[in-house]
Amino acid sequence: MKHYSCWGLIATFLLCMIMIPALADDAGVLSETELNTWISQVMRDSIGEQPLNAPIGEESKTEDGYAFIYSFATIYYDKPVLDANSVIRAIAVTDEAYASPRGILLGSASEILLESYGWQNPDLMGDGSFASFYRLNSLPRAAYWCWAQHDGGKIQSVRCAIHVMAGEDRYTDAGIVYTVHNGEVTGINVYGLSSFVALADVEKNLNSVMSVEAAGSGDELPQTAAPQPQSVADGYFIRSEKAGFSSADLIFSNINYLSFNENDAITLFGAVLDQQSVQDDTGEMLLITQRDGLMFSYTISGDGSRSKLESFSVTKDTLAGPRGIRIGDSTDSVLAAFQSDGQGRVLGNTSILYGDGINSPMGVLEKLDARTKDISYVTTVERDGETVTVTLHMIFVDEKLSELMIYSW
């Protein structure tokens, strides 16, 4: 059995999160962006590595799914054969040297969990069994919470949950559970990567955390999980009459994103510096090629007749992207090149440039920290008879463009 890994397999969780700006990044809580980044690294590390087992048959199915064992982690999928339709459900770290989000390792002292997640409640104040680490209610967009289970102040487990809107009355139910024994982290499990719950379930979870907080403070429990005050982005009030990101922007520098293949890349940019390719049991292949400052990833049919560009990124001033944008361009010049309604609308920590900030078509601006911003433009196009959502995502450091990415699903 050959291992198949591509952006299409990275998880329903990632796919539904990828166009939703994270509200929690500046609040110190575990956000979907942080978890997505780690999951992407797990998938990259699994590329080309043969699973140590072949979980064939229903008898191999666990509560989390079918377990594929790798040298550093066990990855759970929804079926025993990996192909383009496989969905990742959970990940369990097994290598003591493999870091989970925030650098936490198997064998780490439990104090690191307090430092990483429990800084607001280092004394584990709560109901005697549970202690709330944080609760961020940004409903209806998202909610985040984390609590510890303990015995006399000795942490037994920590759970951090992420509920982000993925549709009408549909929220992700993902997160991380850290298991602790004798003061050391003995289990790191990322769960719920293809699980969803209703808004009522999210509110019930928040109320459970609130009850623990109330027990620790002696306050009465509020009747409902009312939204908490949150930091709000500055509105963007500069109006631009330029068109929004569209299919016309997918043709640039002799690249047509919707039809581009590796032969075109060789013609334009020459030989690769590095490449990785893996196949599934049907012969379909994922090909990732890298050149100086450029990376392309494709899915290629088993007979080689069809090739689809899944993602493209540039980190050096190698070529001009959509509308002539280049690495090193200023934030203001890029904003001026695309539509902005100038209404100054915000959604959590995100400034809405146009659209509703959730659904395609849209444009959003987010300040990640004092030095870093990102801009995302999203559109919907037709490719090979299918409707495809395409995102132009740009990262700016010190007001200069440092990375430009285009990806689709």
Short mmCIF file of N, CA and C in Angstrom, two decimals, residues 168-282:
data_model
loop_
_atom_site.label_atom_id
_atom_site.label_comp_id
_atom_site.label_asym_id
_atom_site.label_seq_id
_atom_site.Cartn_x
_atom_site.Cartn_y
_atom_site.Cartn_z
N GLU A 168 -24.60 26.99 8.31
CA GLU A 168 -25.75 27.34 9.13
C GLU A 168 -25.94 26.31 10.25
N ASP A 169 -25.89 26.78 11.49
CA ASP A 169 -26.03 25.93 12.68
C ASP A 169 -25.06 24.75 12.63
N ARG A 170 -23.83 25.01 12.19
CA ARG A 170 -22.83 23.96 12.02
C ARG A 170 -21.48 24.53 12.46
N TYR A 171 -20.89 23.90 13.48
CA TYR A 171 -19.62 24.37 14.04
C TYR A 171 -18.64 23.22 14.16
N THR A 172 -17.36 23.53 14.00
CA THR A 172 -16.34 22.51 14.21
C THR A 172 -16.34 22.08 15.67
N ASP A 173 -15.91 20.86 15.90
CA ASP A 173 -15.81 20.33 17.27
C ASP A 173 -14.44 19.70 17.43
N ALA A 174 -13.41 20.52 17.21
CA ALA A 174 -12.03 20.03 17.19
C ALA A 174 -11.24 20.58 18.37
N GLY A 175 -10.07 20.01 18.58
CA GLY A 175 -9.21 20.52 19.64
C GLY A 175 -8.10 19.55 19.99
N ILE A 176 -7.49 19.77 21.15
CA ILE A 176 -6.38 18.95 21.64
C ILE A 176 -6.69 18.50 23.07
N VAL A 177 -6.39 17.24 23.35
CA VAL A 177 -6.43 16.73 24.72
C VAL A 177 -5.03 16.29 25.11
N TYR A 178 -4.52 16.85 26.20
CA TYR A 178 -3.24 16.44 26.78
C TYR A 178 -3.53 15.57 28.00
N THR A 179 -2.97 14.38 28.04
CA THR A 179 -3.10 13.50 29.20
C THR A 179 -1.85 13.61 30.05
N VAL A 180 -2.02 13.69 31.36
CA VAL A 180 -0.89 13.89 32.28
C VAL A 180 -0.89 12.78 33.33
N HIS A 181 0.31 12.24 33.61
CA HIS A 181 0.46 11.23 34.66
C HIS A 181 1.76 11.51 35.41
N ASN A 182 1.66 11.55 36.72
CA ASN A 182 2.83 11.82 37.57
C ASN A 182 3.57 13.09 37.15
N GLY A 183 2.80 14.10 36.78
CA GLY A 183 3.40 15.39 36.47
C GLY A 183 4.00 15.52 35.10
N GLU A 184 3.82 14.52 34.22
CA GLU A 184 4.37 14.57 32.87
C GLU A 184 3.28 14.34 31.83
N VAL A 185 3.44 14.97 30.68
CA VAL A 185 2.50 14.77 29.58
C VAL A 185 2.74 13.39 28.99
N THR A 186 1.72 12.55 29.02
CA THR A 186 1.84 11.17 28.52
C THR A 186 1.00 10.93 27.27
N GLY A 187 0.17 11.87 26.90
CA GLY A 187 -0.65 11.72 25.71
C GLY A 187 -0.95 13.06 25.08
N ILE A 188 -0.85 13.13 23.74
CA ILE A 188 -1.21 14.34 22.99
C ILE A 188 -2.09 13.89 21.84
N ASN A 189 -3.36 14.23 21.92
CA ASN A 189 -4.33 13.76 20.93
C ASN A 189 -5.12 14.93 20.35
N VAL A 190 -5.02 15.09 19.05
CA VAL A 190 -5.81 16.09 18.32
C VAL A 190 -7.05 15.39 17.81
N TYR A 191 -8.21 15.91 18.14
CA TYR A 191 -9.45 15.19 17.89
C TYR A 191 -10.42 16.04 17.05
N GLY A 192 -11.46 15.38 16.55
CA GLY A 192 -12.60 16.08 15.95
C GLY A 192 -12.33 16.79 14.65
N LEU A 193 -11.36 16.32 13.85
CA LEU A 193 -10.99 17.04 12.64
C LEU A 193 -12.02 16.92 11.53
N SER A 194 -12.99 16.07 11.68
CA SER A 194 -14.11 16.02 10.73
C SER A 194 -15.43 15.94 11.48
N SER A 195 -15.46 16.53 12.68
CA SER A 195 -16.66 16.49 13.51
C SER A 195 -17.29 17.87 13.60
N PHE A 196 -18.62 17.88 13.63
CA PHE A 196 -19.36 19.13 13.70
C PHE A 196 -20.49 19.01 14.72
N VAL A 197 -20.84 20.13 15.32
CA VAL A 197 -21.93 20.18 16.29
C VAL A 197 -22.80 21.40 15.99
N ALA A 198 -23.98 21.42 16.61
CA ALA A 198 -24.90 22.54 16.44
C ALA A 198 -24.54 23.67 17.41
N LEU A 199 -25.09 24.85 17.15
CA LEU A 199 -24.85 26.00 18.01
C LEU A 199 -25.25 25.71 19.45
N ALA A 200 -26.35 25.00 19.63
CA ALA A 200 -26.80 24.68 21.00
C ALA A 200 -25.76 23.88 21.76
N ASP A 201 -25.05 23.00 21.06
CA ASP A 201 -24.00 22.20 21.71
C ASP A 201 -22.83 23.08 22.11
N VAL A 202 -22.47 24.03 21.23
CA VAL A 202 -21.39 24.96 21.56
C VAL A 202 -21.75 25.77 22.80
N GLU A 203 -22.96 26.28 22.84
CA GLU A 203 -23.40 27.07 23.99
C GLU A 203 -23.42 26.23 25.26
N LYS A 204 -23.79 24.96 25.13
CA LYS A 204 -23.79 24.07 26.29
C LYS A 204 -22.37 23.89 26.82
N ASN A 205 -21.40 23.73 25.91
CA ASN A 205 -20.00 23.61 26.33
C ASN A 205 -19.53 24.87 27.05
N LEU A 206 -19.86 26.03 26.49
CA LEU A 206 -19.46 27.28 27.12
C LEU A 206 -20.07 27.42 28.50
N ASN A 207 -21.33 27.04 28.63
CA ASN A 207 -21.98 27.13 29.93
C ASN A 207 -21.35 26.19 30.96
N SER A 208 -20.87 25.03 30.49
CA SER A 208 -20.18 24.12 31.40
C SER A 208 -18.90 24.76 31.93
N VAL A 209 -18.16 25.42 31.04
CA VAL A 209 -16.94 26.10 31.47
C VAL A 209 -17.29 27.26 32.40
N MET A 210 -18.35 27.98 32.08
CA MET A 210 -18.78 29.09 32.92
C MET A 210 -19.16 28.62 34.32
N SER A 211 -19.78 27.45 34.41
CA SER A 211 -20.16 26.94 35.73
C SER A 211 -18.94 26.64 36.58
N VAL A 212 -17.88 26.15 35.94
CA VAL A 212 -16.63 25.89 36.65
C VAL A 212 -16.02 27.21 37.12
N GLU A 213 -16.05 28.22 36.23
CA GLU A 213 -15.53 29.54 36.62
C GLU A 213 -16.32 30.13 37.78
N ALA A 214 -17.64 29.98 37.71
CA ALA A 214 -18.48 30.53 38.78
C ALA A 214 -18.21 29.83 40.11
N ALA A 215 -17.98 28.52 40.06
CA ALA A 215 -17.68 27.78 41.28
C ALA A 215 -16.37 28.25 41.90
N GLY A 216 -15.41 28.58 41.04
CA GLY A 216 -14.12 29.03 41.55
C GLY A 216 -14.14 30.42 42.12
N SER A 217 -15.04 31.27 41.59
CA SER A 217 -15.09 32.66 42.03
C SER A 217 -16.16 32.92 43.07
N GLY A 218 -17.10 31.97 43.20
CA GLY A 218 -18.21 32.17 44.12
C GLY A 218 -19.34 32.99 43.54
N ASP A 219 -19.23 33.36 42.25
CA ASP A 219 -20.28 34.14 41.60
C ASP A 219 -21.43 33.24 41.19
N GLU A 220 -22.59 33.85 40.96
CA GLU A 220 -23.72 33.11 40.44
C GLU A 220 -23.50 32.84 38.96
N LEU A 221 -23.99 31.71 38.49
CA LEU A 221 -23.84 31.33 37.09
C LEU A 221 -24.81 32.12 36.23
N PRO A 222 -24.32 32.83 35.19
CA PRO A 222 -25.23 33.51 34.27
C PRO A 222 -26.15 32.51 33.59
N GLN A 223 -27.31 33.00 33.12
CA GLN A 223 -28.28 32.12 32.50
C GLN A 223 -27.84 31.64 31.14
N THR A 224 -27.12 32.46 30.39
CA THR A 224 -26.69 32.08 29.04
C THR A 224 -25.25 32.47 28.84
N ALA A 225 -24.65 31.86 27.82
CA ALA A 225 -23.26 32.17 27.49
C ALA A 225 -23.22 33.41 26.63
N ALA A 226 -23.38 34.56 27.25
CA ALA A 226 -23.38 35.81 26.50
C ALA A 226 -22.00 36.10 25.95
N PRO A 227 -21.90 36.68 24.76
CA PRO A 227 -20.60 36.97 24.18
C PRO A 227 -19.77 37.87 25.09
N GLN A 228 -18.47 37.55 25.19
CA GLN A 228 -17.56 38.36 25.99
C GLN A 228 -17.06 39.54 25.18
N PRO A 229 -16.67 40.62 25.83
CA PRO A 229 -16.00 41.68 25.10
C PRO A 229 -14.73 41.13 24.47
N GLN A 230 -14.44 41.56 23.27
CA GLN A 230 -13.25 41.06 22.59
C GLN A 230 -12.54 42.22 21.91
N SER A 231 -11.25 42.02 21.68
CA SER A 231 -10.51 43.03 20.95
C SER A 231 -11.07 43.12 19.54
N VAL A 232 -11.17 44.33 19.01
CA VAL A 232 -11.77 44.54 17.71
C VAL A 232 -10.75 45.19 16.79
N ALA A 233 -10.73 44.76 15.55
CA ALA A 233 -9.81 45.31 14.58
C ALA A 233 -10.17 46.76 14.26
N ASP A 234 -9.20 47.51 13.77
CA ASP A 234 -9.49 48.84 13.26
C ASP A 234 -10.20 48.70 11.93
N GLY A 235 -11.24 49.47 11.73
CA GLY A 235 -11.93 49.44 10.44
C GLY A 235 -11.05 50.02 9.35
N TYR A 236 -11.21 49.50 8.14
CA TYR A 236 -10.46 50.01 6.99
C TYR A 236 -11.40 50.91 6.20
N PHE A 237 -11.11 52.22 6.19
CA PHE A 237 -12.04 53.20 5.64
C PHE A 237 -11.62 53.75 4.28
N ILE A 238 -10.56 53.22 3.71
CA ILE A 238 -10.10 53.70 2.40
C ILE A 238 -10.85 52.95 1.31
N ARG A 239 -11.51 53.67 0.46
CA ARG A 239 -12.33 53.06 -0.59
C ARG A 239 -11.49 52.87 -1.85
N SER A 240 -11.64 51.73 -2.48
CA SER A 240 -10.99 51.45 -3.76
C SER A 240 -12.04 50.94 -4.73
N GLU A 241 -12.09 51.56 -5.91
CA GLU A 241 -13.07 51.17 -6.92
C GLU A 241 -12.57 50.02 -7.79
N LYS A 242 -11.40 49.50 -7.49
CA LYS A 242 -10.87 48.38 -8.28
C LYS A 242 -11.77 47.15 -8.09
N ALA A 243 -11.71 46.24 -9.04
CA ALA A 243 -12.53 45.03 -8.99
C ALA A 243 -12.04 44.10 -7.89
N GLY A 244 -12.94 43.29 -7.36
CA GLY A 244 -12.56 42.27 -6.41
C GLY A 244 -11.78 41.15 -7.09
N PHE A 245 -11.13 40.34 -6.29
CA PHE A 245 -10.38 39.18 -6.79
C PHE A 245 -11.32 38.28 -7.58
N SER A 246 -10.89 37.87 -8.79
CA SER A 246 -11.76 37.09 -9.67
C SER A 246 -10.93 36.14 -10.52
N SER A 247 -11.61 35.40 -11.38
CA SER A 247 -10.92 34.43 -12.25
C SER A 247 -9.91 35.11 -13.16
N ALA A 248 -10.14 36.37 -13.50
CA ALA A 248 -9.18 37.08 -14.35
C ALA A 248 -7.82 37.22 -13.69
N ASP A 249 -7.79 37.20 -12.35
CA ASP A 249 -6.53 37.34 -11.62
C ASP A 249 -5.74 36.04 -11.56
N LEU A 250 -6.30 34.96 -12.06
CA LEU A 250 -5.61 33.67 -12.02
C LEU A 250 -4.72 33.46 -13.23
N ILE A 251 -4.61 34.47 -14.07
CA ILE A 251 -3.68 34.45 -15.20
C ILE A 251 -2.68 35.58 -14.99
N PHE A 252 -1.41 35.22 -14.80
CA PHE A 252 -0.38 36.22 -14.52
C PHE A 252 0.98 35.61 -14.83
N SER A 253 1.92 36.43 -15.29
CA SER A 253 3.31 36.01 -15.54
C SER A 253 3.38 34.69 -16.30
N ASN A 254 2.56 34.55 -17.34
CA ASN A 254 2.51 33.34 -18.18
C ASN A 254 2.01 32.11 -17.42
N ILE A 255 1.39 32.32 -16.26
CA ILE A 255 0.78 31.23 -15.49
C ILE A 255 -0.73 31.37 -15.57
N ASN A 256 -1.40 30.29 -15.95
CA ASN A 256 -2.86 30.20 -15.84
C ASN A 256 -3.14 29.18 -14.74
N TYR A 257 -3.49 29.67 -13.56
CA TYR A 257 -3.61 28.79 -12.40
C TYR A 257 -4.54 27.62 -12.66
N LEU A 258 -5.60 27.81 -13.40
CA LEU A 258 -6.60 26.77 -13.59
C LEU A 258 -6.16 25.67 -14.53
N SER A 259 -5.12 25.90 -15.33
CA SER A 259 -4.67 24.87 -16.26
C SER A 259 -3.17 24.59 -16.16
N PHE A 260 -2.47 25.25 -15.26
CA PHE A 260 -1.02 25.14 -15.15
C PHE A 260 -0.61 23.74 -14.72
N ASN A 261 0.49 23.23 -15.30
CA ASN A 261 1.03 21.93 -14.90
C ASN A 261 2.54 22.01 -14.77
N GLU A 262 3.17 20.90 -14.37
CA GLU A 262 4.61 20.92 -14.11
C GLU A 262 5.42 21.11 -15.38
N ASN A 263 4.92 20.65 -16.50
CA ASN A 263 5.63 20.90 -17.76
C ASN A 263 5.71 22.40 -18.04
N ASP A 264 4.63 23.11 -17.74
CA ASP A 264 4.66 24.57 -17.88
C ASP A 264 5.69 25.18 -16.93
N ALA A 265 5.77 24.64 -15.71
CA ALA A 265 6.73 25.17 -14.74
C ALA A 265 8.17 24.97 -15.21
N ILE A 266 8.44 23.80 -15.80
CA ILE A 266 9.79 23.53 -16.31
C ILE A 266 10.13 24.51 -17.42
N THR A 267 9.18 24.76 -18.30
CA THR A 267 9.40 25.70 -19.41
C THR A 267 9.70 27.10 -18.90
N LEU A 268 8.96 27.53 -17.88
CA LEU A 268 9.11 28.89 -17.38
C LEU A 268 10.27 29.06 -16.41
N PHE A 269 10.48 28.06 -15.54
CA PHE A 269 11.41 28.25 -14.42
C PHE A 269 12.55 27.25 -14.38
N GLY A 270 12.59 26.32 -15.32
CA GLY A 270 13.69 25.37 -15.36
C GLY A 270 13.52 24.21 -14.40
N ALA A 271 14.62 23.50 -14.17
CA ALA A 271 14.59 22.29 -13.36
C ALA A 271 14.27 22.60 -11.91
N VAL A 272 13.74 21.60 -11.22
CA VAL A 272 13.38 21.76 -9.81
C VAL A 272 14.62 21.64 -8.93
N LEU A 273 14.55 22.25 -7.75
CA LEU A 273 15.58 22.05 -6.74
C LEU A 273 15.26 20.84 -5.87
N ASP A 274 13.97 20.60 -5.69
CA ASP A 274 13.53 19.46 -4.88
C ASP A 274 12.12 19.10 -5.29
N GLN A 275 11.79 17.82 -5.20
CA GLN A 275 10.41 17.41 -5.46
C GLN A 275 10.09 16.15 -4.67
N GLN A 276 8.82 16.00 -4.35
CA GLN A 276 8.31 14.82 -3.66
C GLN A 276 7.05 14.37 -4.37
N SER A 277 6.90 13.07 -4.51
CA SER A 277 5.69 12.54 -5.14
C SER A 277 5.30 11.24 -4.46
N VAL A 278 4.01 11.07 -4.27
CA VAL A 278 3.46 9.86 -3.67
C VAL A 278 2.17 9.51 -4.39
N GLN A 279 1.84 8.23 -4.37
CA GLN A 279 0.65 7.74 -5.06
C GLN A 279 -0.29 7.04 -4.10
N ASP A 280 -1.57 7.04 -4.47
CA ASP A 280 -2.52 6.23 -3.71
C ASP A 280 -2.72 4.91 -4.44
N ASP A 281 -3.64 4.10 -3.93
CA ASP A 281 -3.83 2.77 -4.50
C ASP A 281 -4.45 2.80 -5.88
N THR A 282 -5.05 3.91 -6.28
CA THR A 282 -5.62 4.02 -7.62
C THR A 282 -4.61 4.54 -8.63
#
